[in-house]
PDB file of C-alpha atoms and ligand atoms in Angstrom:
ATOM      1  CA  MET D   1      57.383 105.896  93.011  1.00 79.00           C
ATOM      2  CA  ALA D   2      57.631 108.600  89.627  1.00 96.00           C
ATOM      3  CA  ILE D   3      56.566 110.774  87.215  1.00 98.00           C
ATOM      4  CA  ILE D   4      56.939 110.660  83.952  1.00 98.00           C
ATOM      5  CA  ALA D   5      56.760 113.252  81.547  1.00 98.00           C
ATOM      6  CA  ILE D   6      56.012 112.637  77.993  1.00 98.00           C
ATOM      7  CA  CYS D   7      56.897 115.588  75.978  1.00 96.00           C
ATOM      8  CA  ASN D   8      57.891 117.014  72.881  1.00 96.00           C
ATOM      9  CA  GLN D   9      57.083 120.613  71.000  1.00 93.00           C
ATOM     10  CA  LYS D  10      56.669 118.480  67.569  1.00 93.00           C
ATOM     11  CA  GLY D  11      53.461 117.266  66.806  1.00 94.00           C
ATOM     12  CA  GLY D  12      51.694 113.683  66.118  1.00 95.00           C
ATOM     13  CA  CYS D  13      54.988 112.306  67.134  1.00 96.00           C
ATOM     14  CA  GLY D  14      53.070 109.443  69.338  1.00 98.00           C
ATOM     15  CA  LYS D  15      53.078 111.584  72.798  1.00 98.00           C
ATOM     16  CA  THR D  16      49.641 110.705  73.807  1.00 98.00           C
ATOM     17  CA  SER D  17      49.996 106.865  72.200  1.00 98.00           C
ATOM     18  CA  ILE D  18      52.828 105.996  74.471  1.00 98.00           C
ATOM     19  CA  ALA D  19      51.304 107.994  77.203  1.00 98.00           C
ATOM     20  CA  ILE D  20      48.091 105.597  77.270  1.00 97.00           C
ATOM     21  CA  ASN D  21      49.807 102.488  77.009  1.00 97.00           C
ATOM     22  CA  LEU D  22      52.461 102.803  79.059  1.00 98.00           C
ATOM     23  CA  ALA D  23      49.995 104.040  81.583  1.00 97.00           C
ATOM     24  CA  GLN D  24      48.164 100.617  81.112  1.00 96.00           C
ATOM     25  CA  ALA D  25      51.443  98.451  80.864  1.00 96.00           C
ATOM     26  CA  PHE D  26      52.139 100.159  84.471  1.00 96.00           C
ATOM     27  CA  ALA D  27      48.335  99.536  85.552  1.00 95.00           C
ATOM     28  CA  THR D  28      48.726  95.797  84.370  1.00 94.00           C
ATOM     29  CA  ASN D  29      51.614  95.770  86.890  1.00 94.00           C
ATOM     30  CA  GLY D  30      49.439  96.142  89.558  1.00 94.00           C
ATOM     31  CA  LYS D  31      50.401 100.313  90.640  1.00 95.00           C
ATOM     32  CA  ASP D  32      48.128 102.398  91.087  1.00 96.00           C
ATOM     33  CA  VAL D  33      48.350 104.799  87.834  1.00 97.00           C
ATOM     34  CA  LEU D  34      47.226 108.705  86.995  1.00 98.00           C
ATOM     35  CA  LEU D  35      47.216 110.148  83.597  1.00 97.00           C
ATOM     36  CA  LEU D  36      47.738 113.933  83.552  1.00 98.00           C
ATOM     37  CA  ASP D  37      46.577 115.264  80.440  1.00 97.00           C
ATOM     38  CA  MET D  38      48.155 119.165  79.975  1.00 96.00           C
ATOM     39  CA  ASP D  39      47.037 119.046  76.219  1.00 94.00           C
ATOM     40  CA  PRO D  40      44.199 121.666  75.648  1.00 91.00           C
ATOM     41  CA  GLN D  41      43.397 119.442  73.051  1.00 91.00           C
ATOM     42  CA  GLY D  42      42.332 116.852  75.447  1.00 93.00           C
ATOM     43  CA  SER D  43      43.092 113.392  73.488  1.00 94.00           C
ATOM     44  CA  ALA D  44      43.409 111.873  76.218  1.00 94.00           C
ATOM     45  CA  SER D  45      40.876 113.015  78.152  1.00 93.00           C
ATOM     46  CA  ASP D  46      38.970 112.232  74.634  1.00 92.00           C
ATOM     47  CA  TRP D  47      40.162 108.360  74.530  1.00 93.00           C
ATOM     48  CA  ARG D  48      39.215 107.702  78.473  1.00 90.00           C
ATOM     49  CA  SER D  49      35.968 109.364  77.687  1.00 88.00           C
ATOM     50  CA  ILE D  50      35.293 107.001  74.930  1.00 87.00           C
ATOM     51  CA  ALA D  51      36.223 104.486  76.685  1.00 79.00           C
ATOM     52  CA  LEU D  52      33.266 104.601  79.040  1.00 65.00           C
ATOM     53  CA  GLY D  53      32.903 101.848  81.604  1.00 63.00           C
ATOM     54  CA  SER D  54      35.260  99.288  80.289  1.00 64.00           C
ATOM     55  CA  GLY D  55      37.957 101.759  79.991  1.00 63.00           C
ATOM     56  CA  PRO D  56      41.460 101.248  81.540  1.00 69.00           C
ATOM     57  CA  ALA D  57      42.197 100.228  84.674  1.00 82.00           C
ATOM     58  CA  PHE D  58      43.726 104.103  85.612  1.00 92.00           C
ATOM     59  CA  ASP D  59      41.880 107.829  86.068  1.00 92.00           C
ATOM     60  CA  VAL D  60      42.971 110.543  83.598  1.00 95.00           C
ATOM     61  CA  ARG D  61      42.809 113.933  84.337  1.00 96.00           C
ATOM     62  CA  GLU D  62      43.092 117.254  82.815  1.00 97.00           C
ATOM     63  CA  ILE D  63      45.776 119.553  84.631  1.00 97.00           C
ATOM     64  CA  GLU D  64      46.767 122.858  84.077  1.00 95.00           C
ATOM     65  CA  ARG D  65      50.313 123.959  84.127  1.00 95.00           C
ATOM     66  CA  SER D  66      50.301 125.957  87.902  1.00 95.00           C
ATOM     67  CA  ASP D  67      47.572 122.785  89.183  1.00 97.00           C
ATOM     68  CA  LEU D  68      50.679 120.432  88.250  1.00 97.00           C
ATOM     69  CA  LEU D  69      52.934 122.345  90.040  1.00 97.00           C
ATOM     70  CA  ARG D  70      50.989 122.834  93.068  1.00 97.00           C
ATOM     71  CA  GLN D  71      49.771 119.510  92.940  1.00 97.00           C
ATOM     72  CA  ALA D  72      52.800 117.373  91.801  1.00 97.00           C
ATOM     73  CA  ARG D  73      53.823 116.743  95.642  1.00 95.00           C
ATOM     74  CA  ALA D  74      50.594 115.498  97.192  1.00 96.00           C
ATOM     75  CA  LEU D  75      49.597 113.208  94.122  1.00 97.00           C
ATOM     76  CA  ARG D  76      53.183 111.560  94.018  1.00 95.00           C
ATOM     77  CA  GLN D  77      52.144 110.585  97.825  1.00 95.00           C
ATOM     78  CA  ILE D  78      48.836 108.846  96.431  1.00 96.00           C
ATOM     79  CA  HIS D  79      50.230 107.276  93.277  1.00 97.00           C
ATOM     80  CA  ASP D  80      52.679 105.024  92.468  1.00 97.00           C
ATOM     81  CA  VAL D  81      53.284 106.449  88.593  1.00 97.00           C
ATOM     82  CA  ILE D  82      52.264 109.562  87.252  1.00 98.00           C
ATOM     83  CA  ILE D  83      52.506 109.611  83.645  1.00 98.00           C
ATOM     84  CA  VAL D  84      52.252 113.816  82.042  1.00 98.00           C
ATOM     85  CA  ASP D  85      51.290 114.055  78.572  1.00 97.00           C
ATOM     86  CA  CYS D  86      52.511 117.626  77.029  1.00 96.00           C
ATOM     87  CA  PRO D  87      50.735 119.470  74.503  1.00 95.00           C
ATOM     88  CA  PRO D  88      52.701 119.986  71.063  1.00 93.00           C
ATOM     89  CA  GLN D  89      54.095 123.350  72.470  1.00 79.00           C
ATOM     90  CA  TYR D  90      57.533 123.366  74.156  1.00 64.00           C
ATOM     91  CA  ALA D  91      57.504 126.530  76.481  1.00 73.00           C
ATOM     92  CA  GLN D  92      54.535 127.035  79.586  1.00 81.00           C
ATOM     93  CA  PRO D  93      53.356 123.153  79.829  1.00 84.00           C
ATOM     94  CA  SER D  94      56.624 121.477  79.025  1.00 92.00           C
ATOM     95  CA  SER D  95      58.691 123.298  81.553  1.00 93.00           C
ATOM     96  CA  ALA D  96      56.039 122.350  84.075  1.00 96.00           C
ATOM     97  CA  ALA D  97      56.140 118.972  83.642  1.00 97.00           C
ATOM     98  CA  ILE D  98      60.046 118.792  83.271  1.00 97.00           C
ATOM     99  CA  ARG D  99      60.549 120.211  86.736  1.00 96.00           C
ATOM    100  CA  VAL D 100      58.035 118.015  88.331  1.00 97.00           C
ATOM    101  CA  ALA D 101      59.327 114.830  86.596  1.00 98.00           C
ATOM    102  CA  ASP D 102      61.661 112.009  87.533  1.00 97.00           C
ATOM    103  CA  LEU D 103      61.821 110.980  83.672  1.00 98.00           C
ATOM    104  CA  VAL D 104      61.236 112.935  80.722  1.00 98.00           C
ATOM    105  CA  LEU D 105      61.051 110.976  77.506  1.00 98.00           C
ATOM    106  CA  VAL D 106      60.879 112.848  73.958  1.00 97.00           C
ATOM    107  CA  PRO D 107      59.339 110.786  71.479  1.00 97.00           C
ATOM    108  CA  VAL D 108      61.112 111.272  67.993  1.00 95.00           C
ATOM    109  CA  GLN D 109      59.726 109.965  64.404  1.00 93.00           C
ATOM    110  CA  PRO D 110      62.252 108.502  62.476  1.00 89.00           C
ATOM    111  CA  SER D 111      63.715 111.721  60.735  1.00 88.00           C
ATOM    112  CA  PRO D 112      66.652 113.396  61.031  1.00 86.00           C
ATOM    113  CA  PHE D 113      64.328 116.798  60.177  1.00 89.00           C
ATOM    114  CA  ASP D 114      62.297 115.564  63.687  1.00 92.00           C
ATOM    115  CA  VAL D 115      65.663 114.980  65.656  1.00 91.00           C
ATOM    116  CA  TRP D 116      67.124 118.616  64.758  1.00 89.00           C
ATOM    117  CA  SER D 117      63.564 120.097  65.710  1.00 91.00           C
ATOM    118  CA  THR D 118      63.903 118.793  69.495  1.00 93.00           C
ATOM    119  CA  HIS D 119      66.861 121.267  70.547  1.00 91.00           C
ATOM    120  CA  ALA D 120      64.618 123.523  72.379  1.00 91.00           C
ATOM    121  CA  ILE D 121      62.900 120.686  74.518  1.00 94.00           C
ATOM    122  CA  VAL D 122      65.971 119.577  75.447  1.00 94.00           C
ATOM    123  CA  ASP D 123      67.990 122.657  75.987  1.00 93.00           C
ATOM    124  CA  LEU D 124      64.551 123.006  78.694  1.00 94.00           C
ATOM    125  CA  ILE D 125      65.349 119.836  80.143  1.00 96.00           C
ATOM    126  CA  LYS D 126      69.559 120.278  79.580  1.00 95.00           C
ATOM    127  CA  ALA D 127      68.874 123.645  81.641  1.00 95.00           C
ATOM    128  CA  ARG D 128      66.605 121.772  84.455  1.00 96.00           C
ATOM    129  CA  GLN D 129      69.373 118.973  84.900  1.00 97.00           C
ATOM    130  CA  GLU D 130      71.959 121.742  85.269  1.00 96.00           C
ATOM    131  CA  ALA D 131      70.421 123.618  87.960  1.00 96.00           C
ATOM    132  CA  THR D 132      69.615 120.533  89.938  1.00 95.00           C
ATOM    133  CA  GLN D 133      72.378 118.096  89.840  1.00 89.00           C
ATOM    134  CA  GLY D 134      71.344 115.692  86.735  1.00 92.00           C
ATOM    135  CA  LYS D 135      67.353 115.612  87.626  1.00 94.00           C
ATOM    136  CA  PRO D 136      65.116 114.943  85.997  1.00 97.00           C
ATOM    137  CA  LEU D 137      66.121 111.492  83.839  1.00 97.00           C
ATOM    138  CA  ALA D 138      65.923 112.120  80.328  1.00 97.00           C
ATOM    139  CA  ALA D 139      66.130 110.222  77.231  1.00 97.00           C
ATOM    140  CA  TYR D 140      64.725 109.787  73.239  1.00 96.00           C
ATOM    141  CA  VAL D 141      62.429 107.370  72.395  1.00 96.00           C
ATOM    142  CA  VAL D 142      61.971 106.530  68.815  1.00 94.00           C
ATOM    143  CA  SER D 143      58.715 106.535  67.772  1.00 95.00           C
ATOM    144  CA  ARG D 144      56.661 105.325  64.504  1.00 94.00           C
ATOM    145  CA  ALA D 145      60.086 103.586  63.099  1.00 92.00           C
ATOM    146  CA  ILE D 146      59.430 101.660  59.410  1.00 87.00           C
ATOM    147  CA  SER D 147      61.902  99.616  58.666  1.00 76.00           C
ATOM    148  CA  ASN D 148      64.282 100.890  56.132  1.00 72.00           C
ATOM    149  CA  THR D 149      68.118 100.812  56.811  1.00 71.00           C
ATOM    150  CA  THR D 150      68.980 103.567  55.235  1.00 75.00           C
ATOM    151  CA  LEU D 151      66.696 105.664  57.419  1.00 73.00           C
ATOM    152  CA  GLN D 152      67.742 103.960  60.735  1.00 76.00           C
ATOM    153  CA  ARG D 153      71.191 105.011  59.907  1.00 77.00           C
ATOM    154  CA  SER D 154      70.936 108.740  58.953  1.00 79.00           C
ATOM    155  CA  LEU D 155      68.396 108.506  62.176  1.00 81.00           C
ATOM    156  CA  SER D 156      70.860 106.973  64.058  1.00 80.00           C
ATOM    157  CA  GLU D 157      73.350 109.357  63.708  1.00 81.00           C
ATOM    158  CA  ALA D 158      71.306 112.367  64.085  1.00 83.00           C
ATOM    159  CA  LEU D 159      70.554 110.966  67.617  1.00 85.00           C
ATOM    160  CA  SER D 160      74.087 110.587  67.809  1.00 83.00           C
ATOM    161  CA  GLN D 161      74.679 114.629  67.773  1.00 83.00           C
ATOM    162  CA  GLN D 162      72.219 115.253  70.459  1.00 83.00           C
ATOM    163  CA  SER D 163      72.689 115.256  74.230  1.00 85.00           C
ATOM    164  CA  LEU D 164      70.040 112.932  75.142  1.00 93.00           C
ATOM    165  CA  PRO D 165      70.479 108.960  75.399  1.00 93.00           C
ATOM    166  CA  VAL D 166      68.240 106.730  73.166  1.00 93.00           C
ATOM    167  CA  LEU D 167      65.720 104.251  74.818  1.00 95.00           C
ATOM    168  CA  SER D 168      66.278 101.185  72.843  1.00 93.00           C
ATOM    169  CA  SER D 169      62.997 100.111  72.695  1.00 95.00           C
ATOM    170  CA  GLY D 170      60.173 102.068  70.917  1.00 94.00           C
ATOM    171  CA  THR D 171      57.562 101.864  68.427  1.00 96.00           C
ATOM    172  CA  THR D 172      57.346 100.787  65.508  1.00 94.00           C
ATOM    173  CA  GLN D 173      54.470 102.302  62.531  1.00 94.00           C
ATOM    174  CA  ARG D 174      51.615  99.818  63.869  1.00 96.00           C
ATOM    175  CA  VAL D 175      48.126  99.916  62.734  1.00 96.00           C
ATOM    176  CA  ALA D 176      47.179  98.399  66.606  1.00 97.00           C
ATOM    177  CA  TYR D 177      48.344 102.113  68.087  1.00 97.00           C
ATOM    178  CA  ALA D 178      45.609 103.428  66.394  1.00 96.00           C
ATOM    179  CA  THR D 179      42.946 101.237  66.448  1.00 95.00           C
ATOM    180  CA  THR D 180      42.921 100.202  69.879  1.00 94.00           C
ATOM    181  CA  ALA D 181      42.877 104.418  70.375  1.00 95.00           C
ATOM    182  CA  ALA D 182      40.196 104.668  68.799  1.00 93.00           C
ATOM    183  CA  GLN D 183      38.058 102.213  70.435  1.00 91.00           C
ATOM    184  CA  GLY D 184      39.238 104.192  74.298  1.00 92.00           C
ATOM    185  CA  LYS D 185      41.663 101.234  74.572  1.00 93.00           C
ATOM    186  CA  THR D 186      45.172  99.989  74.279  1.00 95.00           C
ATOM    187  CA  VAL D 187      47.750  97.768  72.993  1.00 96.00           C
ATOM    188  CA  PHE D 188      47.106  95.686  76.425  1.00 95.00           C
ATOM    189  CA  ASP D 189      43.314  94.498  75.098  1.00 92.00           C
ATOM    190  CA  GLY D 190      43.020  91.825  72.409  1.00 87.00           C
ATOM    191  CA  ARG D 191      45.224  89.597  71.561  1.00 89.00           C
ATOM    192  CA  PRO D 192      49.148  89.848  72.228  1.00 91.00           C
ATOM    193  CA  THR D 193      50.722  92.078  69.057  1.00 95.00           C
ATOM    194  CA  THR D 194      54.067  93.626  68.322  1.00 96.00           C
ATOM    195  CA  ALA D 195      52.537  96.793  69.546  1.00 97.00           C
ATOM    196  CA  ARG D 196      51.862  95.123  72.776  1.00 98.00           C
ATOM    197  CA  ARG D 197      55.730  93.506  72.948  1.00 98.00           C
ATOM    198  CA  GLU D 198      56.890  96.996  71.972  1.00 97.00           C
ATOM    199  CA  ILE D 199      55.325  98.639  75.051  1.00 98.00           C
ATOM    200  CA  GLU D 200      55.976  96.067  77.490  1.00 98.00           C
ATOM    201  CA  ALA D 201      59.940  96.005  76.447  1.00 98.00           C
ATOM    202  CA  MET D 202      59.453 100.296  76.992  1.00 98.00           C
ATOM    203  CA  HIS D 203      57.894  99.097  80.666  1.00 98.00           C
ATOM    204  CA  GLU D 204      60.979  97.338  81.258  1.00 98.00           C
ATOM    205  CA  GLU D 205      63.440  99.441  80.420  1.00 98.00           C
ATOM    206  CA  ILE D 206      61.676 102.164  82.061  1.00 98.00           C
ATOM    207  CA  LYS D 207      61.982 100.612  85.195  1.00 97.00           C
ATOM    208  CA  GLU D 208      65.245 100.095  85.508  1.00 96.00           C
ATOM    209  CA  MET D 209      66.575 103.222  84.943  1.00 95.00           C
ATOM    210  CA  LEU D 210      63.815 104.316  87.096  1.00 94.00           C
ATOM    211  CA  ASN D 211      64.923 101.436  90.169  1.00 88.00           C
ATOM    212  CA  ASP D 212      68.805 102.139  89.165  1.00 71.00           C
ATOM    213  CA  ASP D 213      68.200 106.183  89.880  1.00 68.00           C
ATOM    214  CA  GLU D 214      67.022 105.203  93.394  1.00 61.00           C
TER     215      GLU D 214
HETATM  216  N1  LIG P   1      53.451 103.608  66.897  1.00 80.60           N
HETATM  217  C1  LIG P   1      52.204 103.996  65.647  1.00 80.60           C
HETATM  218  N2  LIG P   1      52.187 103.426  64.706  1.00 80.60           N
HETATM  219  C2  LIG P   1      50.852 103.743  64.154  1.00 80.60           C
HETATM  220  N3  LIG P   1      50.292 104.947  64.845  1.00 80.60           N
HETATM  221  C3  LIG P   1      51.030 106.020  65.718  1.00 80.60           C
HETATM  222  C4  LIG P   1      51.843 105.339  66.527  1.00 80.60           C
HETATM  223  N4  LIG P   1      52.021 106.131  67.122  1.00 80.60           N
HETATM  224  C5  LIG P   1      51.100 106.742  67.195  1.00 80.60           C
HETATM  225  N5  LIG P   1      50.465 106.361  66.085  1.00 80.60           N
HETATM  226  C6  LIG P   1      48.882 107.157  65.361  1.00 80.60           C
HETATM  227  O1  LIG P   1      49.827 108.794  65.492  1.00 80.60           O
HETATM  228  C7  LIG P   1      48.890 109.607  65.579  1.00 80.60           C
HETATM  229  C8  LIG P   1      49.598 110.821  66.300  1.00 80.60           C
HETATM  230  O2  LIG P   1      49.996 110.247  67.494  1.00 80.60           O
HETATM  231  P1  LIG P   1      49.559 110.922  68.757  1.00 80.60           P
HETATM  232  O3  LIG P   1      48.220 111.708  69.774  1.00 80.60           O
HETATM  233  O4  LIG P   1      50.090 109.769  69.961  1.00 80.60           O
HETATM  234  O5  LIG P   1      50.677 111.865  68.801  1.00 80.60           O
HETATM  235  P2  LIG P   1      51.160 113.408  70.128  1.00 80.60           P
HETATM  236  O6  LIG P   1      52.407 113.506  69.708  1.00 80.60           O
HETATM  237  O7  LIG P   1      50.621 113.322  71.427  1.00 80.60           O
HETATM  238  O8  LIG P   1      50.074 114.340  69.346  1.00 80.60           O
HETATM  239  P3  LIG P   1      49.811 115.879  69.443  1.00 80.60           P
HETATM  240  O9  LIG P   1      51.235 116.297  69.222  1.00 80.60           O
HETATM  241  O10 LIG P   1      48.568 116.405  68.555  1.00 80.60           O
HETATM  242  O11 LIG P   1      49.706 115.492  70.949  1.00 80.60           O
HETATM  243  C9  LIG P   1      47.707 108.974  66.143  1.00 80.60           C
HETATM  244  O12 LIG P   1      46.462 109.022  64.941  1.00 80.60           O
HETATM  245  C10 LIG P   1      48.136 107.879  66.504  1.00 80.60           C
HETATM  246  O13 LIG P   1      47.231 106.895  66.463  1.00 80.60           O
HETATM  247 MG1  LIG P   2      48.950 114.040  72.000  1.00 80.60          MG
END
């Protein structure tokens, strides 16, 4: 079905949290999911290893840039959805992920500085789109939002000056993201929370984007 790359050179903006929870959302909906960890920090792989037997319903595999480029086509034949968790660098790993992706998500925290700092990754995406008649699809996803109307206004303004669309779904600052991750779990474990509804909404929105593109 699709390769979804989650990229932003900014550290700590929520890439891995979105990657693991979105992977679980697709798996919960019966898809064969593979999560590829391109980050030498290995956060997603560490998360997988603490889950032991009771872990998520998908594999997590570490992969390097050259292997991603070489194996993407074959992996696409095997899995319904491949999610690529990129490291906090914009150059080589992210450009490989953007190259093989159908959709690139750029998580961005609700600060104009964080939006402005995405210009390098957005340039990479735009260059790829220009070379391939508009592929991959790409969008910002607001991550770790806090309810503050002044902040929301300046964020919307900063985002509207950029050349990528913004998903209407996103994550807000919720302790459930950190507590579930610390146990090798996702927001789909335990009782339904706002965090889970946020990821479900993101999953729905992404499915629609990918279907519309077929
Ligand atoms: N919506 C959220 N609410 C609360 N905490 C969050 C949220 N999203 C992420 N976090 C926490 O913020 C920290 C950074 O998140 P995460 O590791 O997902 O970011 P990252 O972009 O992958 O970081 P890196 O660039 O280092 O790979 C983690 O401790 C995570 O649990
Ligand atoms: Mg990460």
